[in-house]
């Protein structure tokens, strides 16, 4: 099996190394990853300047672009053969609820899905990353389950690992996306010239969601696995909206 590994934290990130190491048990792994942190770049493509790829000393292909650029270039240009699966992560931080819409980690997996390649996005839902190394074995067992199954088409798996000792994980729970809320997540201050600037990020995060949500699973000590599809059409509303008078 040919496995493409990527991420949005940059090719040096610990989470990517842990994922690639776990994946090596299942096939030939190639890393194609951004040369720097690209978190929250969502599904952006670089169109207005050229991209370059170089090989790092450990064999990874390093691209000066976004996670989506990496997957697109990997599949169409850089890899000698099309990968059978794409693994993205392990992200340094959670990707649950609406955050999947901002996440570069999830976007890389989405890009693979768009290209018809089964994919899994993995994120560590904590903020201390020293313990990530200990997750290799559990990630390996999860990959064994997923990679030996026929992955559904047009769907990616979004996995979040709870921020606990992997020995204490209770299992895998199949979940839906919850809703997250940030408070005070925009800071306004003055720059040295006295002009206002704004800085997005930080603040307190809270969430709501059903008992089957991704947030609840992680809080309960489970690995959350959410199947995501890319068709954002609200099918439940189609008939109702077709009944509106939209004649111009
Ligand atoms: Mn990230």
XYZ file of C-alpha atoms and ligand atoms in Angstrom:
249
model
C 0.000 0.000 0.000
C 1.288 3.454 -0.915
C 0.628 5.954 1.842
C 0.922 9.733 1.526
C 1.433 11.513 4.850
C 1.000 15.250 5.203
C 0.012 17.829 7.804
C -0.469 21.544 8.412
C 2.044 22.016 11.228
C 5.062 21.695 8.943
C 7.283 18.745 8.070
C 9.265 18.993 11.317
C 6.187 18.524 13.530
C 6.271 15.705 16.045
C 2.722 14.622 15.218
C 3.632 13.980 11.580
C 6.616 11.864 12.583
C 4.467 9.791 14.950
C 1.864 9.264 12.223
C 4.418 8.347 9.544
C 6.128 5.892 11.887
C 2.824 4.200 12.699
C 1.883 4.113 9.001
C 5.133 2.396 7.952
C 3.751 -0.890 9.293
C 1.140 -0.815 6.510
C 3.094 0.145 3.432
C 5.420 2.536 1.727
C 5.145 5.969 3.310
C 6.027 9.222 1.584
C 5.838 12.509 3.459
C 4.903 15.581 1.435
C 4.365 18.416 3.874
C 4.582 22.216 4.162
C 7.942 23.758 5.004
C 6.383 25.702 7.880
C 3.347 25.952 10.101
C 0.203 26.293 7.970
C -2.486 25.761 10.589
C -5.910 27.320 9.884
C -5.081 27.832 6.221
C -8.164 25.791 5.417
C -8.434 24.639 1.815
C -6.364 27.411 0.287
C -4.390 26.886 -2.907
C -1.365 28.949 -3.882
C -2.099 30.496 -7.270
C -0.131 33.729 -7.357
C 3.436 32.592 -6.931
C 5.387 29.505 -7.929
C 5.792 26.576 -5.577
C 8.967 24.673 -4.952
C 9.513 21.217 -3.502
C 12.786 20.023 -2.019
C 13.833 16.783 -0.402
C 14.824 16.997 3.250
C 17.672 14.907 4.660
C 15.204 12.353 6.047
C 13.572 11.862 2.631
C 10.446 13.961 3.148
C 9.330 16.205 0.307
C 8.958 19.737 1.625
C 6.781 22.256 -0.209
C 6.668 26.014 0.377
C 2.882 26.017 0.183
C -0.307 25.032 1.948
C -1.428 21.520 2.941
C -3.770 21.496 -0.063
C -0.868 22.456 -2.354
C 1.111 19.555 -0.896
C -1.545 16.953 -1.664
C -2.278 18.323 -5.124
C 1.428 18.406 -6.050
C 2.118 15.034 -4.432
C -0.587 13.254 -6.386
C -0.088 14.999 -9.721
C 3.637 15.714 -9.830
C 5.847 14.556 -6.999
C 4.960 10.921 -6.352
C 5.953 8.323 -8.933
C 2.657 6.523 -8.350
C -0.742 7.539 -7.077
C -1.105 6.914 -3.320
C -3.700 4.425 -2.107
C -4.460 6.454 0.988
C -3.666 9.873 2.446
C -3.102 10.431 6.163
C -3.018 13.998 7.471
C -1.753 14.949 10.927
C -1.338 14.214 13.701
C -2.351 17.837 14.180
C -1.078 19.638 17.243
C -4.490 20.604 18.595
C -8.124 19.547 18.181
C -10.158 19.733 14.975
C -13.755 19.293 16.036
C -17.054 21.016 15.299
C -16.783 24.027 12.976
C -12.994 23.987 13.313
C -12.900 21.363 10.555
C -13.788 24.242 8.206
C -10.646 26.209 9.116
C -8.287 23.313 9.577
C -5.419 22.775 7.154
C -5.120 19.213 8.474
C -8.686 18.369 7.496
C -8.373 20.305 4.221
C -5.390 18.186 3.155
C -7.472 15.051 3.719
C -10.359 16.695 1.861
C -8.123 17.433 -1.098
C -7.188 13.767 -1.276
C -10.883 12.873 -1.095
C -11.600 15.291 -3.954
C -8.890 13.500 -5.947
C -10.558 10.156 -5.232
C -8.040 8.974 -2.638
C -9.357 7.634 0.676
C -8.097 9.775 3.523
C -7.961 10.196 7.268
C -7.282 13.412 9.204
C -5.931 12.904 12.716
C -5.663 15.502 15.465
C -4.505 15.402 19.059
C -7.178 17.239 21.030
C -4.821 18.674 23.621
C -2.327 21.488 23.863
C 0.729 19.731 25.336
C 2.527 17.721 22.693
C 5.347 16.048 24.597
C 3.122 13.011 25.089
C 2.417 12.500 21.381
C 5.160 9.874 20.983
C 3.283 7.520 23.275
C 0.363 7.463 20.810
C 2.164 5.555 18.064
C 0.899 2.133 19.077
C -2.759 3.166 19.456
C -2.634 5.061 16.150
C -1.175 1.920 14.557
C -4.082 -0.177 15.842
C -6.586 2.393 14.572
C -4.911 2.508 11.147
C -5.028 -1.270 11.014
C -8.802 -1.125 11.485
C -9.306 1.653 8.930
C -6.823 0.637 6.247
C -7.964 -2.950 6.095
C -11.569 -1.839 5.605
C -12.942 -0.674 2.306
C -13.056 3.055 2.868
C -16.301 4.677 1.697
C -16.155 6.924 -1.363
C -16.430 10.732 -1.180
C -15.835 10.553 2.575
C -12.926 11.227 4.856
C -12.525 10.175 8.449
C -11.843 12.956 10.933
C -10.162 11.485 14.006
C -9.526 13.327 17.272
C -7.415 11.759 20.010
C -8.331 12.639 23.598
C -5.664 14.486 25.616
C -5.051 11.616 28.041
C -2.569 8.793 28.448
C -3.188 6.511 25.436
C -3.236 3.530 27.831
C -6.419 4.997 29.338
C -8.337 5.397 26.063
C -11.742 3.735 26.343
C -12.162 2.990 22.654
C -13.377 4.560 19.424
C -16.695 6.365 19.233
C -18.260 7.220 15.872
C -19.467 10.797 16.185
C -21.075 13.793 14.519
C -19.640 17.315 14.529
C -20.565 19.373 17.580
C -20.597 23.158 17.811
C -17.834 25.210 19.325
C -17.833 28.754 20.602
C -14.902 31.021 21.274
C -15.239 34.050 23.505
C -12.919 37.063 23.407
C -11.020 35.462 20.552
C -10.219 38.767 18.835
C -7.801 41.103 20.551
C -7.706 44.775 19.560
C -4.670 46.835 20.495
C -2.503 49.694 19.231
C 0.599 49.204 17.114
C 3.714 51.356 17.768
C 2.335 53.991 15.354
C -0.859 54.258 17.358
C -3.065 52.472 14.820
C -5.504 49.757 15.813
C -4.616 46.211 15.004
C -6.608 43.026 15.505
C -5.327 39.599 16.432
C -7.540 36.545 16.030
C -6.955 33.634 18.361
C -6.799 32.612 21.981
C -9.830 33.169 24.189
C -11.943 30.606 25.945
C -13.455 27.769 23.965
C -16.692 26.096 24.924
C -18.828 23.657 22.992
C -22.290 22.248 22.698
C -23.462 19.170 20.928
C -25.374 15.960 21.212
C -24.159 13.032 23.338
C -22.840 11.557 20.085
C -20.754 14.625 19.230
C -17.006 14.631 18.687
C -16.481 16.933 21.694
C -18.396 14.610 24.024
C -16.448 11.545 22.881
C -13.099 13.228 23.515
C -14.285 14.535 26.889
C -15.353 11.003 27.801
C -11.890 9.634 26.949
C -12.746 8.083 23.569
C -11.116 8.521 20.210
C -13.640 10.408 18.090
C -14.119 9.275 14.497
C -16.403 11.441 12.359
C -17.146 10.493 8.749
C -17.202 13.751 6.755
C -18.449 14.230 3.244
C -17.795 17.216 1.048
C -21.245 17.808 -0.371
C -22.485 20.745 1.724
C -25.936 20.718 0.094
C -28.700 20.841 2.671
C -30.804 18.048 1.183
C -33.453 18.313 3.890
C -34.284 21.845 2.718
C -34.245 21.283 -1.041
C -37.960 20.624 -1.431
C -38.957 23.413 0.935
C -36.850 25.984 -0.877
C -37.996 24.794 -4.275
C -41.508 25.655 -3.065
C -40.503 29.293 -2.477
C -41.608 31.804 -5.092
C -38.298 32.547 -6.745
C -39.771 33.686 -10.056
C -37.967 36.836 -11.200
Mn -2.078 22.513 12.799
